[in-house]
PDB file of C-alpha atoms in Angstrom:
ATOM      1  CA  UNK I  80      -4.635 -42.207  34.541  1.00  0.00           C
ATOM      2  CA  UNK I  81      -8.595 -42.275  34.923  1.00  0.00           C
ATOM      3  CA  UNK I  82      -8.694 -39.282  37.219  1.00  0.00           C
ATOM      4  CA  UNK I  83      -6.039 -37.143  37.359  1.00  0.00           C
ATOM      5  CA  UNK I  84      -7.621 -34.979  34.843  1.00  0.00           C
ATOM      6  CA  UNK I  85     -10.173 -34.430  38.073  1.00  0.00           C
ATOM      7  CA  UNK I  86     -11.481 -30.848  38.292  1.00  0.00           C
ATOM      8  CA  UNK I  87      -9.145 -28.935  41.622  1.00  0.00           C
ATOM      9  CA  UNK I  88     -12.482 -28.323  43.608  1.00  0.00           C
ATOM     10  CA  UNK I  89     -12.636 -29.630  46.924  1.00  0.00           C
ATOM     11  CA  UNK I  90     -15.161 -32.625  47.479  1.00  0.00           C
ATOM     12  CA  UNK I  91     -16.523 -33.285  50.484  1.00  0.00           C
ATOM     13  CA  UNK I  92     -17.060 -37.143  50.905  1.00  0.00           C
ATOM     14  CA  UNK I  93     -19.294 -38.285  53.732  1.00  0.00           C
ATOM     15  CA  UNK I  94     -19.620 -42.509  54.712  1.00  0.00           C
ATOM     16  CA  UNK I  95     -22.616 -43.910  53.705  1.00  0.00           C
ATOM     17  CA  UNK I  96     -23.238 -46.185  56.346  1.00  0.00           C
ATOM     18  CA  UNK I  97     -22.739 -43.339  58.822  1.00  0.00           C
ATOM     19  CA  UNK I  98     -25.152 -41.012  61.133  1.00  0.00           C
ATOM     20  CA  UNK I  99     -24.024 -38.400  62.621  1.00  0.00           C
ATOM     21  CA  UNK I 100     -25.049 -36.094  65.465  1.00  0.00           C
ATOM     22  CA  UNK I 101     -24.012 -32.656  66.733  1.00  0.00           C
ATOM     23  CA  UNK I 102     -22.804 -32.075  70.487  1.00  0.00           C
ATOM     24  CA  UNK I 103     -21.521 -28.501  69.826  1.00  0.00           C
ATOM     25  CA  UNK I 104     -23.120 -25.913  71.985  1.00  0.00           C
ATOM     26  CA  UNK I 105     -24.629 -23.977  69.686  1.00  0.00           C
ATOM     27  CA  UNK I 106     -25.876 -27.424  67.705  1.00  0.00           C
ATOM     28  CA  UNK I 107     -23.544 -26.372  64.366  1.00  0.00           C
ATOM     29  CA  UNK I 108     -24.292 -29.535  62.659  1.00  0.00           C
ATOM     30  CA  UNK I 109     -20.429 -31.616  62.222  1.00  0.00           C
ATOM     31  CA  UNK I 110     -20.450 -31.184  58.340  1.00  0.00           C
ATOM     32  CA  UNK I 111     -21.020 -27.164  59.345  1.00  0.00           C
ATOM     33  CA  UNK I 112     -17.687 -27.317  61.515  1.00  0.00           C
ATOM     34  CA  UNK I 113     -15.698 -29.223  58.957  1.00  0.00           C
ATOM     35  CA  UNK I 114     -16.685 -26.880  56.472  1.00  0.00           C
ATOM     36  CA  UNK I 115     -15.492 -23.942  58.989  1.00  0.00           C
ATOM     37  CA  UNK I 116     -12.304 -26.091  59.575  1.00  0.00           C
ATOM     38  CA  UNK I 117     -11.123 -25.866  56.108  1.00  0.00           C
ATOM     39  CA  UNK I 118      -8.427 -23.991  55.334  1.00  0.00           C
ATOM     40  CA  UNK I 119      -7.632 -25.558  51.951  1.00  0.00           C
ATOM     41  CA  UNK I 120      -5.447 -28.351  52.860  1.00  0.00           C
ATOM     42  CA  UNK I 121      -7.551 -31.806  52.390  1.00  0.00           C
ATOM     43  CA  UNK I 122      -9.275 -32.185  56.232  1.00  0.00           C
ATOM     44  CA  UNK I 123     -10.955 -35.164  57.961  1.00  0.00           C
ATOM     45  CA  UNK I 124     -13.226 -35.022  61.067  1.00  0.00           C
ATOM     46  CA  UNK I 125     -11.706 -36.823  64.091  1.00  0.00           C
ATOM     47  CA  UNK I 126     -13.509 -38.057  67.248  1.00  0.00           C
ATOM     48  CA  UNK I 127     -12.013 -38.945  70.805  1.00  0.00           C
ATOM     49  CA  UNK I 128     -12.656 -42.920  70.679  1.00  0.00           C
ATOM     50  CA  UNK I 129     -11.526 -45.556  73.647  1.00  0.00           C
ATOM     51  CA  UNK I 130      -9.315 -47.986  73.230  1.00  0.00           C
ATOM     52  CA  UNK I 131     -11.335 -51.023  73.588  1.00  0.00           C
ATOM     53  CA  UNK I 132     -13.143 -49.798  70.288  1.00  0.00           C
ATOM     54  CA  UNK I 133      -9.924 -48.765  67.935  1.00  0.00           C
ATOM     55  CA  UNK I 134      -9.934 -51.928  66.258  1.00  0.00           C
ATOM     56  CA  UNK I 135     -13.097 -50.740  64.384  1.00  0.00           C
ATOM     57  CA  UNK I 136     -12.016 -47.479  62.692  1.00  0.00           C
ATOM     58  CA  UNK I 137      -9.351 -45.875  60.889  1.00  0.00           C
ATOM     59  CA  UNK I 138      -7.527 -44.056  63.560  1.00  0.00           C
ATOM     60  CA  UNK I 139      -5.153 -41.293  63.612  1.00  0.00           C
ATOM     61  CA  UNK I 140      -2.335 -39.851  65.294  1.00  0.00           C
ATOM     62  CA  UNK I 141      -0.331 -36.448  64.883  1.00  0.00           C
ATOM     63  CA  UNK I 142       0.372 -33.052  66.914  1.00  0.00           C
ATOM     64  CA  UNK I 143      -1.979 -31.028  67.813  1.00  0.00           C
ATOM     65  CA  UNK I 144      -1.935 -27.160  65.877  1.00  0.00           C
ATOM     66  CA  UNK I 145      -2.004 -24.632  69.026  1.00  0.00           C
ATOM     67  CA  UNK I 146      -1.052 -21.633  66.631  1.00  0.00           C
ATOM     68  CA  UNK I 147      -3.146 -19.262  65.629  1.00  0.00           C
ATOM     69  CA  UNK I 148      -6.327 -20.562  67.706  1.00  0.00           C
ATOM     70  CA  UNK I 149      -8.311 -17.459  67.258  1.00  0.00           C
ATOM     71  CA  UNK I 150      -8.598 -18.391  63.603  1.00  0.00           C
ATOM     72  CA  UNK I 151     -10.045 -21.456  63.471  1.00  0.00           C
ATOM     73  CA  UNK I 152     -12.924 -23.077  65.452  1.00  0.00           C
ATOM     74  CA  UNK I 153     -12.305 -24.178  69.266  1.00  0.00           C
ATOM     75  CA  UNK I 154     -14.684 -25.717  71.560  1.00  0.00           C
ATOM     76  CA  UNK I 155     -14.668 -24.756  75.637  1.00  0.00           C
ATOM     77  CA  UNK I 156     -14.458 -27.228  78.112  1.00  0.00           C
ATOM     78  CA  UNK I 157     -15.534 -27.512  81.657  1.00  0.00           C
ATOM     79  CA  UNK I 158     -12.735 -25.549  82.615  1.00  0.00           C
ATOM     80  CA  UNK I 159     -13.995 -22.530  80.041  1.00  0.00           C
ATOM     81  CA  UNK I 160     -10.285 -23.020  78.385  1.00  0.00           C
ATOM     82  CA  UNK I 161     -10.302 -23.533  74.662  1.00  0.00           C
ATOM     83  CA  UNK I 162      -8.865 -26.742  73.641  1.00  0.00           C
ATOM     84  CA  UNK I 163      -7.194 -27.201  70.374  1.00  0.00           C
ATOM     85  CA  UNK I 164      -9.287 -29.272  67.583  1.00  0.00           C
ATOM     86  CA  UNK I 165      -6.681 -29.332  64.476  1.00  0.00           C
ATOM     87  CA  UNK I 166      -4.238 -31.734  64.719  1.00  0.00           C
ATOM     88  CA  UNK I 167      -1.265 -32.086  61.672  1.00  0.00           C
ATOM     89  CA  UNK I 168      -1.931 -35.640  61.077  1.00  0.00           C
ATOM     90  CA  UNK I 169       1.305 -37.995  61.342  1.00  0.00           C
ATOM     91  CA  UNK I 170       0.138 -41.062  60.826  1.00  0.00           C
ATOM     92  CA  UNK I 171      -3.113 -43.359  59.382  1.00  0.00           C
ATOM     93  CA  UNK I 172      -3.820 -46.664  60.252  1.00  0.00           C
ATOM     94  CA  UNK I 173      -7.342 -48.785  59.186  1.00  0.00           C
ATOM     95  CA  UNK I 174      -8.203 -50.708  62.151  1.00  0.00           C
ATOM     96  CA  UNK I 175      -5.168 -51.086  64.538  1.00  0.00           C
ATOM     97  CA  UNK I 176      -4.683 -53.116  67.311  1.00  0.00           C
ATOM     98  CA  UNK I 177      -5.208 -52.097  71.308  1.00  0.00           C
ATOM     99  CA  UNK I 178      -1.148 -52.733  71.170  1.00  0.00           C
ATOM    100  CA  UNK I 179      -0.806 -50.757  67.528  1.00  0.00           C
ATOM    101  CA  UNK I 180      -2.581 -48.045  69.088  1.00  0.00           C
ATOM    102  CA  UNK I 181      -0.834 -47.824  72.300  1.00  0.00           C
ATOM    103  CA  UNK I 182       2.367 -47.781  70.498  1.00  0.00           C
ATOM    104  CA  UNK I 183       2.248 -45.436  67.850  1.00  0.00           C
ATOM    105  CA  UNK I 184      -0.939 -43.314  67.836  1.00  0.00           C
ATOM    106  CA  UNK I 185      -0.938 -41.759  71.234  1.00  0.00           C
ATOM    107  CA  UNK I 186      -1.716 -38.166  70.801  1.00  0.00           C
ATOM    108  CA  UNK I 187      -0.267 -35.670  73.774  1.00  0.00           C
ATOM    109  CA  UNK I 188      -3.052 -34.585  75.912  1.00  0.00           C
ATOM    110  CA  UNK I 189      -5.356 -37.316  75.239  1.00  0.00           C
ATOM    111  CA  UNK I 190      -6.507 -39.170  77.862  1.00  0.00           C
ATOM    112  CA  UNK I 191      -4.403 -42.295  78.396  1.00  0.00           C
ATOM    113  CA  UNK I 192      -6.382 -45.542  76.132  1.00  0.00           C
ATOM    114  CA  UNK I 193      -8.131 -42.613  74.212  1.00  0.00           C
ATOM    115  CA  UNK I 194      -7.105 -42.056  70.368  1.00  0.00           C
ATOM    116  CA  UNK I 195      -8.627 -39.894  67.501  1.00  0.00           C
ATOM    117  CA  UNK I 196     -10.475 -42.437  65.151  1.00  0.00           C
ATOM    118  CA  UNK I 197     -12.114 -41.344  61.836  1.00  0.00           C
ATOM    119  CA  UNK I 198     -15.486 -39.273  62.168  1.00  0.00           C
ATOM    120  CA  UNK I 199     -16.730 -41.073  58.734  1.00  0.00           C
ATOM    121  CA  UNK I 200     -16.595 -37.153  56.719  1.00  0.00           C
ATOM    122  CA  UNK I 201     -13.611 -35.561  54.712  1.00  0.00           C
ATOM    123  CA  UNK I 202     -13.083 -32.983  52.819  1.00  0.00           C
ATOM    124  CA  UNK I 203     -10.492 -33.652  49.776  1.00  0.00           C
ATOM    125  CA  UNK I 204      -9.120 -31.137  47.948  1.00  0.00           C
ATOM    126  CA  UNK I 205      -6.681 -33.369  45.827  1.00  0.00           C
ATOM    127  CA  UNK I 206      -9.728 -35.777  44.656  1.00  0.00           C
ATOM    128  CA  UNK I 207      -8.387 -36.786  41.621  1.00  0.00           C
ATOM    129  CA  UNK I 208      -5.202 -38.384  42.771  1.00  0.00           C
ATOM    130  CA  UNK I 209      -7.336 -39.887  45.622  1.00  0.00           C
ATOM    131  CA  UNK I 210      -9.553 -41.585  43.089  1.00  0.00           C
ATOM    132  CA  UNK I 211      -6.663 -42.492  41.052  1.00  0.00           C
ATOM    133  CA  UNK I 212      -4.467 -44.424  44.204  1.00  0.00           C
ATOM    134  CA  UNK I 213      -7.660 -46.622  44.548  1.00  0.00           C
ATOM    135  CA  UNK I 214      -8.018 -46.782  40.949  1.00  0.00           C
ATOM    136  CA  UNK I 215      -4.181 -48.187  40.817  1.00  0.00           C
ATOM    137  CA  UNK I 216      -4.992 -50.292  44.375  1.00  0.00           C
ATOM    138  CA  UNK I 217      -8.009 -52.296  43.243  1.00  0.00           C
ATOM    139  CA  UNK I 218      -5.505 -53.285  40.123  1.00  0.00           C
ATOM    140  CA  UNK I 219      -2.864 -54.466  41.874  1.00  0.00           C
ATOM    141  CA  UNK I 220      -5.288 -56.498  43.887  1.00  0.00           C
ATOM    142  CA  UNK I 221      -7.179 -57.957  41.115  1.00  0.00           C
ATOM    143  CA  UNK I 222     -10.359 -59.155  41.100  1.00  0.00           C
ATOM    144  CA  UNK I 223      -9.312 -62.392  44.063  1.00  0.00           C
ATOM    145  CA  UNK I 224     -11.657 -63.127  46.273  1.00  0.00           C
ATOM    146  CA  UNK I 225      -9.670 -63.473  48.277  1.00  0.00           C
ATOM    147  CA  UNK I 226      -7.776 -60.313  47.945  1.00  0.00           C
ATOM    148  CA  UNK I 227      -7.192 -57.643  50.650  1.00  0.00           C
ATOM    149  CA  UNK I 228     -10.833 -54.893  50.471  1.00  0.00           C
ATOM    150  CA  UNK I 229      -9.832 -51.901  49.740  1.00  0.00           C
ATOM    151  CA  UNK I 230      -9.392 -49.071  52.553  1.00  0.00           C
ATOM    152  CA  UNK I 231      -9.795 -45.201  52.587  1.00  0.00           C
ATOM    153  CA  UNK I 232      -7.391 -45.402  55.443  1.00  0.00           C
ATOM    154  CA  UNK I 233      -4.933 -46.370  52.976  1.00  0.00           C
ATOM    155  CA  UNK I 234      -5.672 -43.715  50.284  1.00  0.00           C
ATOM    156  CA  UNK I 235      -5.568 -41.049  52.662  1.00  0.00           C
ATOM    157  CA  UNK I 236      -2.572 -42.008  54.796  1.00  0.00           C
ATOM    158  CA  UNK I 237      -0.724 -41.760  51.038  1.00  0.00           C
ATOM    159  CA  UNK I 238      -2.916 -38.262  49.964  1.00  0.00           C
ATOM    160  CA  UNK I 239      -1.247 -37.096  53.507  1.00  0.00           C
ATOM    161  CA  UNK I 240       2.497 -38.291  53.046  1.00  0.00           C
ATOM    162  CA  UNK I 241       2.246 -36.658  49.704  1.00  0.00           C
ATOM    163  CA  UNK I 242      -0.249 -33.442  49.788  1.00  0.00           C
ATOM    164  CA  UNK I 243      -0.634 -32.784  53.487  1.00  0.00           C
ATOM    165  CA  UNK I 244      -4.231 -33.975  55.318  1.00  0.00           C
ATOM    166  CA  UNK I 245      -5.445 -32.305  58.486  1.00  0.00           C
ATOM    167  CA  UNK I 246      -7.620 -33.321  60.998  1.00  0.00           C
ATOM    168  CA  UNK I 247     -10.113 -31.381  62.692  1.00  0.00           C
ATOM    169  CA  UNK I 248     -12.069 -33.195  66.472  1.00  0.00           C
ATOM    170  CA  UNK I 249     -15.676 -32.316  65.958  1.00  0.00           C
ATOM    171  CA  UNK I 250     -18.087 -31.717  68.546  1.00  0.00           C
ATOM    172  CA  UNK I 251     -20.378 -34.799  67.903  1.00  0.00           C
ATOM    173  CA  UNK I 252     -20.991 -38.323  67.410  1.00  0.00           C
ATOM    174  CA  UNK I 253     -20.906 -40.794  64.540  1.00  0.00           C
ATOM    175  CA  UNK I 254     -22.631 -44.023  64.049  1.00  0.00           C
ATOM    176  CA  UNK I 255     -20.994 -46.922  61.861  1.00  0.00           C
ATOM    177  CA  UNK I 256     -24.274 -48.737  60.530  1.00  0.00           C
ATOM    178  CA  UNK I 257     -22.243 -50.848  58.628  1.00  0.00           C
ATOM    179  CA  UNK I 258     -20.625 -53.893  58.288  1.00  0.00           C
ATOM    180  CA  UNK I 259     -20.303 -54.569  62.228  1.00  0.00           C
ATOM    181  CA  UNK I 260     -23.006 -57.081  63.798  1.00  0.00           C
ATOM    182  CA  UNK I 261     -24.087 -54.584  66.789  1.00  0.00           C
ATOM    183  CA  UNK I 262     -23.845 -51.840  64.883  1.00  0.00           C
ATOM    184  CA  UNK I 263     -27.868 -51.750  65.278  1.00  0.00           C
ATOM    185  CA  UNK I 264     -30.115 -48.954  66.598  1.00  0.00           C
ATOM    186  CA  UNK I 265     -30.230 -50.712  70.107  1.00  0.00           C
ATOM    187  CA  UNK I 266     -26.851 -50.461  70.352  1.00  0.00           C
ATOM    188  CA  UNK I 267     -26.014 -47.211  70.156  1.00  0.00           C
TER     189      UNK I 267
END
């Protein structure tokens, strides 16, 4: 029970081995159009990601939320229509499988072998029962090593069954410096 006692503020958690770079029009940096995503429900950025590449980030999957569009950011595409960007997230999964992901995280007017993969920023709003699932996960798993790492994905997937987490696709593009081999400047 190390966190629960968390203070209720929102935290906003960005990757560490993560760059990021605005696309939007009017160059809003992607933390700036999280931030105007927010509505108080616990958000994560989302970007459009093929499906050769899935099996390298947390992906998502849920329905898109076409109410109320005037009220929250939308970006205009080529057609000058404005497309929706929150999506009530369904489902989390850390690194799925080409198959996984053709299965079960096809979202409804994505492109077919496109999915919504995690952006690498979040805002939290229940942070102290976040904290607290991996506090309770990395004890269960023990200090092995050859236990399981532990996984966001995870955390959040439960923070969503349980408090609600949105999703939000942000005009922009995130590198993964980490962990990968080619994840190197001259492969971007």
């Amino acid at each position: 029970l190390r966190f629960r006692s968390w203070p209720k503020a929102p935290t906003l958690l960005l990757l560490g081995d993560h760059l990021y770079t605005t696309a939007h029009p009017e160059g809003t940096s992607c933390v700036r159009q999280l931030l105007a995503a927010y509505t108080g429900t616990s958000v994560m950025a989302l970007q459009r990601t093929a499906e050769a590449h899935v099996h390298r980030y947390g992906c998502a999957t849920g329905k898109w939320d076409i109410s109320g569009k005037a009220s929250w950011p939308t970006r205009f595409g080529d057609g000058g229509d404005a497309e929706p960007r929150r999506v009530h997230l369904t489902m989390l999964v850390e690194k799925p499988t080409a198959e996984f992901a053709a299965t079960n995280l096809a979202v409804p007017g994505l492109p077919e072998g496109t999915y919504l993969s995690a952006f690498g920023l979040y805002i939290i709003t229940e942070t102290g029962a976040l904290l607290q699932w991996l506090a309770d996960a990395a004890d269960a798993r023990g200090a092995s090593p050859t236990a399981p790492p532990l996984q966001l994905t995870e955390a959040l997937d439960v923070l969503r069954a349980e408090s609600g987490l949105q999703g939000y696709l942000v005009d922009g593009t995130r590198f993964d410096i980490g962990g990968e081999p080619q994840a190197t400047p001259s492969s971007f």
